[in-house]
Amino acid sequence: SLPTSSINVDEQLAILCFRQEKYEESQKLWERQVLNSVTEIQTALMYMMETALKENGEEKDAGYFADVYEQVSRLFHVAEWIPLNARLQLSVIRKDSRECIKILKEMLPLMNRRWKPQDSPLYRHLSGEDSGFLSDRLLALFKEEMITEDGDFAFLRSSEEYAELEQTLKHL
């Protein structure tokens, strides 16, 4: 019943569990906090990247934000395909078909792999129940965007490797 705007309820609950010697429950809450925080940082970096490009065409800053996004994602052991997400978005915004296809070729097969958060000490107490849903949903979105005439990936159609990429998508 505490207002979430001034007090982080999950943080207070984790501290309470710790003090009550409910260590596993406390750890699980902290792990969820780390994962939620990483997601917030990734979202902020993605918008900072896009804003840098839209505001004043700052390619250098946009590339920097994409690099930081990748480093943060790898550092916090998220699903293997997620570190490539900012670079992919940057290549789509730039309409750089060569870079976009290169990233998609690397990224799409990784999306088929299930992320098991408990494999990392950072998330040992979390289950991977939701991780497959996100990859499945995004893979479906990519497939839809690839075949849509006016989708984000429409600029790839002029590339020689587009047909090969479509075949890859069909088999995923």
JSON list of C-alpha atoms in Angstrom, two decimals:
[
{"chain": "A", "resi": 1, "resn": "SER", "atom": "CA", "xyz": [0.00, 0.00, 0.00]},
{"chain": "A", "resi": 2, "resn": "LEU", "atom": "CA", "xyz": [3.05, 2.29, -0.13]},
{"chain": "A", "resi": 3, "resn": "PRO", "atom": "CA", "xyz": [3.19, 4.71, -3.07]},
{"chain": "A", "resi": 4, "resn": "THR", "atom": "CA", "xyz": [5.57, 3.22, -5.64]},
{"chain": "A", "resi": 5, "resn": "SER", "atom": "CA", "xyz": [6.69, 6.65, -6.83]},
{"chain": "A", "resi": 6, "resn": "SER", "atom": "CA", "xyz": [8.64, 7.36, -3.65]},
{"chain": "A", "resi": 7, "resn": "ILE", "atom": "CA", "xyz": [9.49, 3.93, -2.27]},
{"chain": "A", "resi": 8, "resn": "ASN", "atom": "CA", "xyz": [10.57, 0.89, -4.20]},
{"chain": "A", "resi": 9, "resn": "VAL", "atom": "CA", "xyz": [8.28, -1.73, -2.70]},
{"chain": "A", "resi": 10, "resn": "ASP", "atom": "CA", "xyz": [10.22, -4.68, -4.16]},
{"chain": "A", "resi": 11, "resn": "GLU", "atom": "CA", "xyz": [13.46, -3.34, -2.72]},
{"chain": "A", "resi": 12, "resn": "GLN", "atom": "CA", "xyz": [11.92, -2.94, 0.72]},
{"chain": "A", "resi": 13, "resn": "LEU", "atom": "CA", "xyz": [10.42, -6.42, 0.48]},
{"chain": "A", "resi": 14, "resn": "ALA", "atom": "CA", "xyz": [13.82, -7.89, -0.47]},
{"chain": "A", "resi": 15, "resn": "ILE", "atom": "CA", "xyz": [15.41, -6.17, 2.52]},
{"chain": "A", "resi": 16, "resn": "LEU", "atom": "CA", "xyz": [12.64, -7.42, 4.79]},
{"chain": "A", "resi": 17, "resn": "CYS", "atom": "CA", "xyz": [13.04, -11.00, 3.52]},
{"chain": "A", "resi": 18, "resn": "PHE", "atom": "CA", "xyz": [16.79, -10.76, 4.11]},
{"chain": "A", "resi": 19, "resn": "ARG", "atom": "CA", "xyz": [16.31, -9.55, 7.67]},
{"chain": "A", "resi": 20, "resn": "GLN", "atom": "CA", "xyz": [13.84, -12.37, 8.27]},
{"chain": "A", "resi": 21, "resn": "GLU", "atom": "CA", "xyz": [16.52, -14.76, 6.99]},
{"chain": "A", "resi": 22, "resn": "LYS", "atom": "CA", "xyz": [14.41, -15.73, 3.97]},
{"chain": "A", "resi": 23, "resn": "TYR", "atom": "CA", "xyz": [17.52, -15.60, 1.84]},
{"chain": "A", "resi": 24, "resn": "GLU", "atom": "CA", "xyz": [16.27, -17.41, -1.23]},
{"chain": "A", "resi": 25, "resn": "GLU", "atom": "CA", "xyz": [13.19, -15.19, -1.47]},
{"chain": "A", "resi": 26, "resn": "SER", "atom": "CA", "xyz": [15.33, -12.10, -0.92]},
{"chain": "A", "resi": 27, "resn": "GLN", "atom": "CA", "xyz": [17.79, -13.21, -3.60]},
{"chain": "A", "resi": 28, "resn": "LYS", "atom": "CA", "xyz": [14.97, -13.85, -6.06]},
{"chain": "A", "resi": 29, "resn": "LEU", "atom": "CA", "xyz": [13.63, -10.32, -5.49]},
{"chain": "A", "resi": 30, "resn": "TRP", "atom": "CA", "xyz": [17.08, -8.79, -5.99]},
{"chain": "A", "resi": 31, "resn": "GLU", "atom": "CA", "xyz": [17.63, -10.80, -9.16]},
{"chain": "A", "resi": 32, "resn": "ARG", "atom": "CA", "xyz": [14.30, -9.58, -10.55]},
{"chain": "A", "resi": 33, "resn": "GLN", "atom": "CA", "xyz": [15.35, -6.03, -9.59]},
{"chain": "A", "resi": 34, "resn": "VAL", "atom": "CA", "xyz": [18.61, -6.41, -11.55]},
{"chain": "A", "resi": 35, "resn": "LEU", "atom": "CA", "xyz": [16.79, -7.73, -14.61]},
{"chain": "A", "resi": 36, "resn": "ASN", "atom": "CA", "xyz": [14.17, -4.97, -14.48]},
{"chain": "A", "resi": 37, "resn": "SER", "atom": "CA", "xyz": [16.87, -2.33, -14.07]},
{"chain": "A", "resi": 38, "resn": "VAL", "atom": "CA", "xyz": [18.84, -3.66, -17.04]},
{"chain": "A", "resi": 39, "resn": "THR", "atom": "CA", "xyz": [15.69, -3.56, -19.15]},
{"chain": "A", "resi": 40, "resn": "GLU", "atom": "CA", "xyz": [15.11, 0.07, -18.14]},
{"chain": "A", "resi": 41, "resn": "ILE", "atom": "CA", "xyz": [18.71, 0.96, -19.05]},
{"chain": "A", "resi": 42, "resn": "GLN", "atom": "CA", "xyz": [18.41, -0.80, -22.41]},
{"chain": "A", "resi": 43, "resn": "THR", "atom": "CA", "xyz": [15.19, 1.05, -23.18]},
{"chain": "A", "resi": 44, "resn": "ALA", "atom": "CA", "xyz": [16.75, 4.39, -22.24]},
{"chain": "A", "resi": 45, "resn": "LEU", "atom": "CA", "xyz": [19.82, 3.72, -24.39]},
{"chain": "A", "resi": 46, "resn": "MET", "atom": "CA", "xyz": [17.68, 2.72, -27.36]},
{"chain": "A", "resi": 47, "resn": "TYR", "atom": "CA", "xyz": [15.68, 5.95, -27.14]},
{"chain": "A", "resi": 48, "resn": "MET", "atom": "CA", "xyz": [18.84, 8.00, -26.62]},
{"chain": "A", "resi": 49, "resn": "MET", "atom": "CA", "xyz": [20.26, 6.42, -29.78]},
{"chain": "A", "resi": 50, "resn": "GLU", "atom": "CA", "xyz": [17.16, 7.20, -31.81]},
{"chain": "A", "resi": 51, "resn": "THR", "atom": "CA", "xyz": [16.88, 10.71, -30.38]},
{"chain": "A", "resi": 52, "resn": "ALA", "atom": "CA", "xyz": [20.51, 11.49, -31.24]},
{"chain": "A", "resi": 53, "resn": "LEU", "atom": "CA", "xyz": [19.79, 10.57, -34.85]},
{"chain": "A", "resi": 54, "resn": "LYS", "atom": "CA", "xyz": [16.45, 12.38, -35.10]},
{"chain": "A", "resi": 55, "resn": "GLU", "atom": "CA", "xyz": [17.44, 15.49, -33.17]},
{"chain": "A", "resi": 56, "resn": "ASN", "atom": "CA", "xyz": [20.60, 16.43, -35.01]},
{"chain": "A", "resi": 57, "resn": "GLY", "atom": "CA", "xyz": [21.77, 13.44, -37.03]},
{"chain": "A", "resi": 58, "resn": "GLU", "atom": "CA", "xyz": [24.48, 12.59, -34.52]},
{"chain": "A", "resi": 59, "resn": "GLU", "atom": "CA", "xyz": [25.78, 9.35, -36.00]},
{"chain": "A", "resi": 60, "resn": "LYS", "atom": "CA", "xyz": [28.71, 9.23, -33.59]},
{"chain": "A", "resi": 61, "resn": "ASP", "atom": "CA", "xyz": [26.50, 9.53, -30.50]},
{"chain": "A", "resi": 62, "resn": "ALA", "atom": "CA", "xyz": [23.99, 7.02, -31.89]},
{"chain": "A", "resi": 63, "resn": "GLY", "atom": "CA", "xyz": [26.79, 4.51, -32.49]},
{"chain": "A", "resi": 64, "resn": "TYR", "atom": "CA", "xyz": [28.10, 5.13, -28.98]},
{"chain": "A", "resi": 65, "resn": "PHE", "atom": "CA", "xyz": [24.69, 4.45, -27.43]},
{"chain": "A", "resi": 66, "resn": "ALA", "atom": "CA", "xyz": [24.37, 1.25, -29.50]},
{"chain": "A", "resi": 67, "resn": "ASP", "atom": "CA", "xyz": [27.82, 0.15, -28.25]},
{"chain": "A", "resi": 68, "resn": "VAL", "atom": "CA", "xyz": [26.89, 0.81, -24.62]},
{"chain": "A", "resi": 69, "resn": "TYR", "atom": "CA", "xyz": [23.60, -1.05, -25.13]},
{"chain": "A", "resi": 70, "resn": "GLU", "atom": "CA", "xyz": [25.53, -4.06, -26.43]},
{"chain": "A", "resi": 71, "resn": "GLN", "atom": "CA", "xyz": [28.07, -3.96, -23.59]},
{"chain": "A", "resi": 72, "resn": "VAL", "atom": "CA", "xyz": [25.40, -3.62, -20.89]},
{"chain": "A", "resi": 73, "resn": "SER", "atom": "CA", "xyz": [23.41, -6.48, -22.40]},
{"chain": "A", "resi": 74, "resn": "ARG", "atom": "CA", "xyz": [26.43, -8.78, -22.51]},
{"chain": "A", "resi": 75, "resn": "LEU", "atom": "CA", "xyz": [27.57, -7.75, -19.02]},
{"chain": "A", "resi": 76, "resn": "PHE", "atom": "CA", "xyz": [24.18, -8.62, -17.55]},
{"chain": "A", "resi": 77, "resn": "HIS", "atom": "CA", "xyz": [23.89, -11.98, -19.31]},
{"chain": "A", "resi": 78, "resn": "VAL", "atom": "CA", "xyz": [20.60, -11.48, -21.12]},
{"chain": "A", "resi": 79, "resn": "ALA", "atom": "CA", "xyz": [19.46, -13.64, -24.04]},
{"chain": "A", "resi": 80, "resn": "GLU", "atom": "CA", "xyz": [22.16, -13.97, -26.70]},
{"chain": "A", "resi": 81, "resn": "TRP", "atom": "CA", "xyz": [20.28, -12.04, -29.39]},
{"chain": "A", "resi": 82, "resn": "ILE", "atom": "CA", "xyz": [19.46, -8.98, -27.27]},
{"chain": "A", "resi": 83, "resn": "PRO", "atom": "CA", "xyz": [22.93, -7.34, -27.44]},
{"chain": "A", "resi": 84, "resn": "LEU", "atom": "CA", "xyz": [22.46, -7.11, -31.23]},
{"chain": "A", "resi": 85, "resn": "ASN", "atom": "CA", "xyz": [19.13, -5.34, -30.96]},
{"chain": "A", "resi": 86, "resn": "ALA", "atom": "CA", "xyz": [20.41, -1.72, -30.87]},
{"chain": "A", "resi": 87, "resn": "ARG", "atom": "CA", "xyz": [22.78, -2.27, -33.81]},
{"chain": "A", "resi": 88, "resn": "LEU", "atom": "CA", "xyz": [19.89, -3.77, -35.77]},
{"chain": "A", "resi": 89, "resn": "GLN", "atom": "CA", "xyz": [17.66, -0.79, -34.99]},
{"chain": "A", "resi": 90, "resn": "LEU", "atom": "CA", "xyz": [20.45, 1.58, -35.99]},
{"chain": "A", "resi": 91, "resn": "SER", "atom": "CA", "xyz": [20.95, -0.21, -39.32]},
{"chain": "A", "resi": 92, "resn": "VAL", "atom": "CA", "xyz": [17.19, -0.04, -39.99]},
{"chain": "A", "resi": 93, "resn": "ILE", "atom": "CA", "xyz": [17.07, 3.69, -39.24]},
{"chain": "A", "resi": 94, "resn": "ARG", "atom": "CA", "xyz": [20.08, 4.26, -41.51]},
{"chain": "A", "resi": 95, "resn": "LYS", "atom": "CA", "xyz": [18.59, 1.94, -44.17]},
{"chain": "A", "resi": 96, "resn": "ASP", "atom": "CA", "xyz": [21.96, 0.18, -44.27]},
{"chain": "A", "resi": 97, "resn": "SER", "atom": "CA", "xyz": [20.97, -3.08, -45.96]},
{"chain": "A", "resi": 98, "resn": "ARG", "atom": "CA", "xyz": [24.42, -4.70, -45.78]},
{"chain": "A", "resi": 99, "resn": "GLU", "atom": "CA", "xyz": [24.73, -4.12, -42.02]},
{"chain": "A", "resi": 100, "resn": "CYS", "atom": "CA", "xyz": [21.10, -5.01, -41.36]},
{"chain": "A", "resi": 101, "resn": "ILE", "atom": "CA", "xyz": [21.34, -8.33, -43.19]},
{"chain": "A", "resi": 102, "resn": "LYS", "atom": "CA", "xyz": [24.63, -9.14, -41.45]},
{"chain": "A", "resi": 103, "resn": "ILE", "atom": "CA", "xyz": [23.03, -8.56, -38.04]},
{"chain": "A", "resi": 104, "resn": "LEU", "atom": "CA", "xyz": [19.84, -10.45, -38.93]},
{"chain": "A", "resi": 105, "resn": "LYS", "atom": "CA", "xyz": [21.86, -13.46, -40.09]},
{"chain": "A", "resi": 106, "resn": "GLU", "atom": "CA", "xyz": [23.56, -13.55, -36.71]},
{"chain": "A", "resi": 107, "resn": "MET", "atom": "CA", "xyz": [20.54, -12.61, -34.64]},
{"chain": "A", "resi": 108, "resn": "LEU", "atom": "CA", "xyz": [17.70, -14.75, -36.00]},
{"chain": "A", "resi": 109, "resn": "PRO", "atom": "CA", "xyz": [19.22, -18.16, -35.20]},
{"chain": "A", "resi": 110, "resn": "LEU", "atom": "CA", "xyz": [20.03, -16.91, -31.70]},
{"chain": "A", "resi": 111, "resn": "MET", "atom": "CA", "xyz": [16.36, -16.04, -31.18]},
{"chain": "A", "resi": 112, "resn": "ASN", "atom": "CA", "xyz": [15.54, -19.71, -31.56]},
{"chain": "A", "resi": 113, "resn": "ARG", "atom": "CA", "xyz": [17.66, -20.58, -28.53]},
{"chain": "A", "resi": 114, "resn": "ARG", "atom": "CA", "xyz": [15.92, -20.51, -25.18]},
{"chain": "A", "resi": 115, "resn": "TRP", "atom": "CA", "xyz": [17.43, -18.20, -22.64]},
{"chain": "A", "resi": 116, "resn": "LYS", "atom": "CA", "xyz": [17.83, -19.83, -19.27]},
{"chain": "A", "resi": 117, "resn": "PRO", "atom": "CA", "xyz": [18.35, -17.03, -16.77]},
{"chain": "A", "resi": 118, "resn": "GLN", "atom": "CA", "xyz": [19.22, -19.50, -14.03]},
{"chain": "A", "resi": 119, "resn": "ASP", "atom": "CA", "xyz": [22.42, -20.39, -15.94]},
{"chain": "A", "resi": 120, "resn": "SER", "atom": "CA", "xyz": [23.88, -17.08, -14.76]},
{"chain": "A", "resi": 121, "resn": "PRO", "atom": "CA", "xyz": [24.69, -16.40, -11.09]},
{"chain": "A", "resi": 122, "resn": "LEU", "atom": "CA", "xyz": [22.88, -13.08, -11.59]},
{"chain": "A", "resi": 123, "resn": "TYR", "atom": "CA", "xyz": [19.55, -14.83, -12.06]},
{"chain": "A", "resi": 124, "resn": "ARG", "atom": "CA", "xyz": [20.07, -18.21, -10.44]},
{"chain": "A", "resi": 125, "resn": "HIS", "atom": "CA", "xyz": [16.72, -18.12, -8.62]},
{"chain": "A", "resi": 126, "resn": "LEU", "atom": "CA", "xyz": [14.61, -16.93, -11.57]},
{"chain": "A", "resi": 127, "resn": "SER", "atom": "CA", "xyz": [12.79, -19.28, -13.85]},
{"chain": "A", "resi": 128, "resn": "GLY", "atom": "CA", "xyz": [12.94, -18.93, -17.62]},
{"chain": "A", "resi": 129, "resn": "GLU", "atom": "CA", "xyz": [9.20, -19.22, -18.14]},
{"chain": "A", "resi": 130, "resn": "ASP", "atom": "CA", "xyz": [8.79, -15.81, -19.78]},
{"chain": "A", "resi": 131, "resn": "SER", "atom": "CA", "xyz": [12.03, -15.76, -21.76]},
{"chain": "A", "resi": 132, "resn": "GLY", "atom": "CA", "xyz": [10.80, -17.99, -24.58]},
{"chain": "A", "resi": 133, "resn": "PHE", "atom": "CA", "xyz": [7.64, -15.94, -25.04]},
{"chain": "A", "resi": 134, "resn": "LEU", "atom": "CA", "xyz": [9.62, -12.77, -25.76]},
{"chain": "A", "resi": 135, "resn": "SER", "atom": "CA", "xyz": [11.85, -14.45, -28.35]},
{"chain": "A", "resi": 136, "resn": "ASP", "atom": "CA", "xyz": [8.87, -16.15, -29.99]},
{"chain": "A", "resi": 137, "resn": "ARG", "atom": "CA", "xyz": [6.92, -12.88, -30.12]},
{"chain": "A", "resi": 138, "resn": "LEU", "atom": "CA", "xyz": [9.83, -10.90, -31.58]},
{"chain": "A", "resi": 139, "resn": "LEU", "atom": "CA", "xyz": [10.61, -13.62, -34.10]},
{"chain": "A", "resi": 140, "resn": "ALA", "atom": "CA", "xyz": [6.99, -13.51, -35.25]},
{"chain": "A", "resi": 141, "resn": "LEU", "atom": "CA", "xyz": [7.25, -9.72, -35.49]},
{"chain": "A", "resi": 142, "resn": "PHE", "atom": "CA", "xyz": [10.41, -9.98, -37.61]},
{"chain": "A", "resi": 143, "resn": "LYS", "atom": "CA", "xyz": [8.72, -12.45, -39.92]},
{"chain": "A", "resi": 144, "resn": "GLU", "atom": "CA", "xyz": [5.74, -10.15, -40.31]},
{"chain": "A", "resi": 145, "resn": "GLU", "atom": "CA", "xyz": [7.92, -7.08, -40.91]},
{"chain": "A", "resi": 146, "resn": "MET", "atom": "CA", "xyz": [10.01, -8.93, -43.50]},
{"chain": "A", "resi": 147, "resn": "ILE", "atom": "CA", "xyz": [7.01, -9.81, -45.64]},
{"chain": "A", "resi": 148, "resn": "THR", "atom": "CA", "xyz": [5.09, -6.53, -45.21]},
{"chain": "A", "resi": 149, "resn": "GLU", "atom": "CA", "xyz": [5.45, -4.28, -48.25]},
{"chain": "A", "resi": 150, "resn": "ASP", "atom": "CA", "xyz": [5.88, -1.09, -46.22]},
{"chain": "A", "resi": 151, "resn": "GLY", "atom": "CA", "xyz": [7.44, -2.56, -43.07]},
{"chain": "A", "resi": 152, "resn": "ASP", "atom": "CA", "xyz": [10.67, -1.43, -41.43]},
{"chain": "A", "resi": 153, "resn": "PHE", "atom": "CA", "xyz": [12.62, -4.01, -43.43]},
{"chain": "A", "resi": 154, "resn": "ALA", "atom": "CA", "xyz": [11.11, -3.17, -46.85]},
{"chain": "A", "resi": 155, "resn": "PHE", "atom": "CA", "xyz": [14.37, -1.47, -47.89]},
{"chain": "A", "resi": 156, "resn": "LEU", "atom": "CA", "xyz": [16.07, -4.89, -47.80]},
{"chain": "A", "resi": 157, "resn": "ARG", "atom": "CA", "xyz": [14.09, -6.18, -50.77]},
{"chain": "A", "resi": 158, "resn": "SER", "atom": "CA", "xyz": [16.57, -4.64, -53.19]},
{"chain": "A", "resi": 159, "resn": "SER", "atom": "CA", "xyz": [19.39, -6.65, -51.62]},
{"chain": "A", "resi": 160, "resn": "GLU", "atom": "CA", "xyz": [20.57, -9.86, -53.26]},
{"chain": "A", "resi": 161, "resn": "GLU", "atom": "CA", "xyz": [20.61, -11.61, -49.87]},
{"chain": "A", "resi": 162, "resn": "TYR", "atom": "CA", "xyz": [16.97, -10.82, -49.09]},
{"chain": "A", "resi": 163, "resn": "ALA", "atom": "CA", "xyz": [15.64, -14.09, -50.53]},
{"chain": "A", "resi": 164, "resn": "GLU", "atom": "CA", "xyz": [18.18, -16.07, -48.50]},
{"chain": "A", "resi": 165, "resn": "LEU", "atom": "CA", "xyz": [17.10, -14.23, -45.37]},
{"chain": "A", "resi": 166, "resn": "GLU", "atom": "CA", "xyz": [13.44, -14.99, -46.11]},
{"chain": "A", "resi": 167, "resn": "GLN", "atom": "CA", "xyz": [14.30, -18.68, -46.35]},
{"chain": "A", "resi": 168, "resn": "THR", "atom": "CA", "xyz": [16.09, -18.54, -43.03]},
{"chain": "A", "resi": 169, "resn": "LEU", "atom": "CA", "xyz": [13.01, -16.96, -41.46]},
{"chain": "A", "resi": 170, "resn": "LYS", "atom": "CA", "xyz": [10.73, -19.67, -42.86]},
{"chain": "A", "resi": 171, "resn": "HIS", "atom": "CA", "xyz": [12.80, -22.37, -41.14]},
{"chain": "A", "resi": 172, "resn": "LEU", "atom": "CA", "xyz": [12.81, -20.70, -37.73]}
]
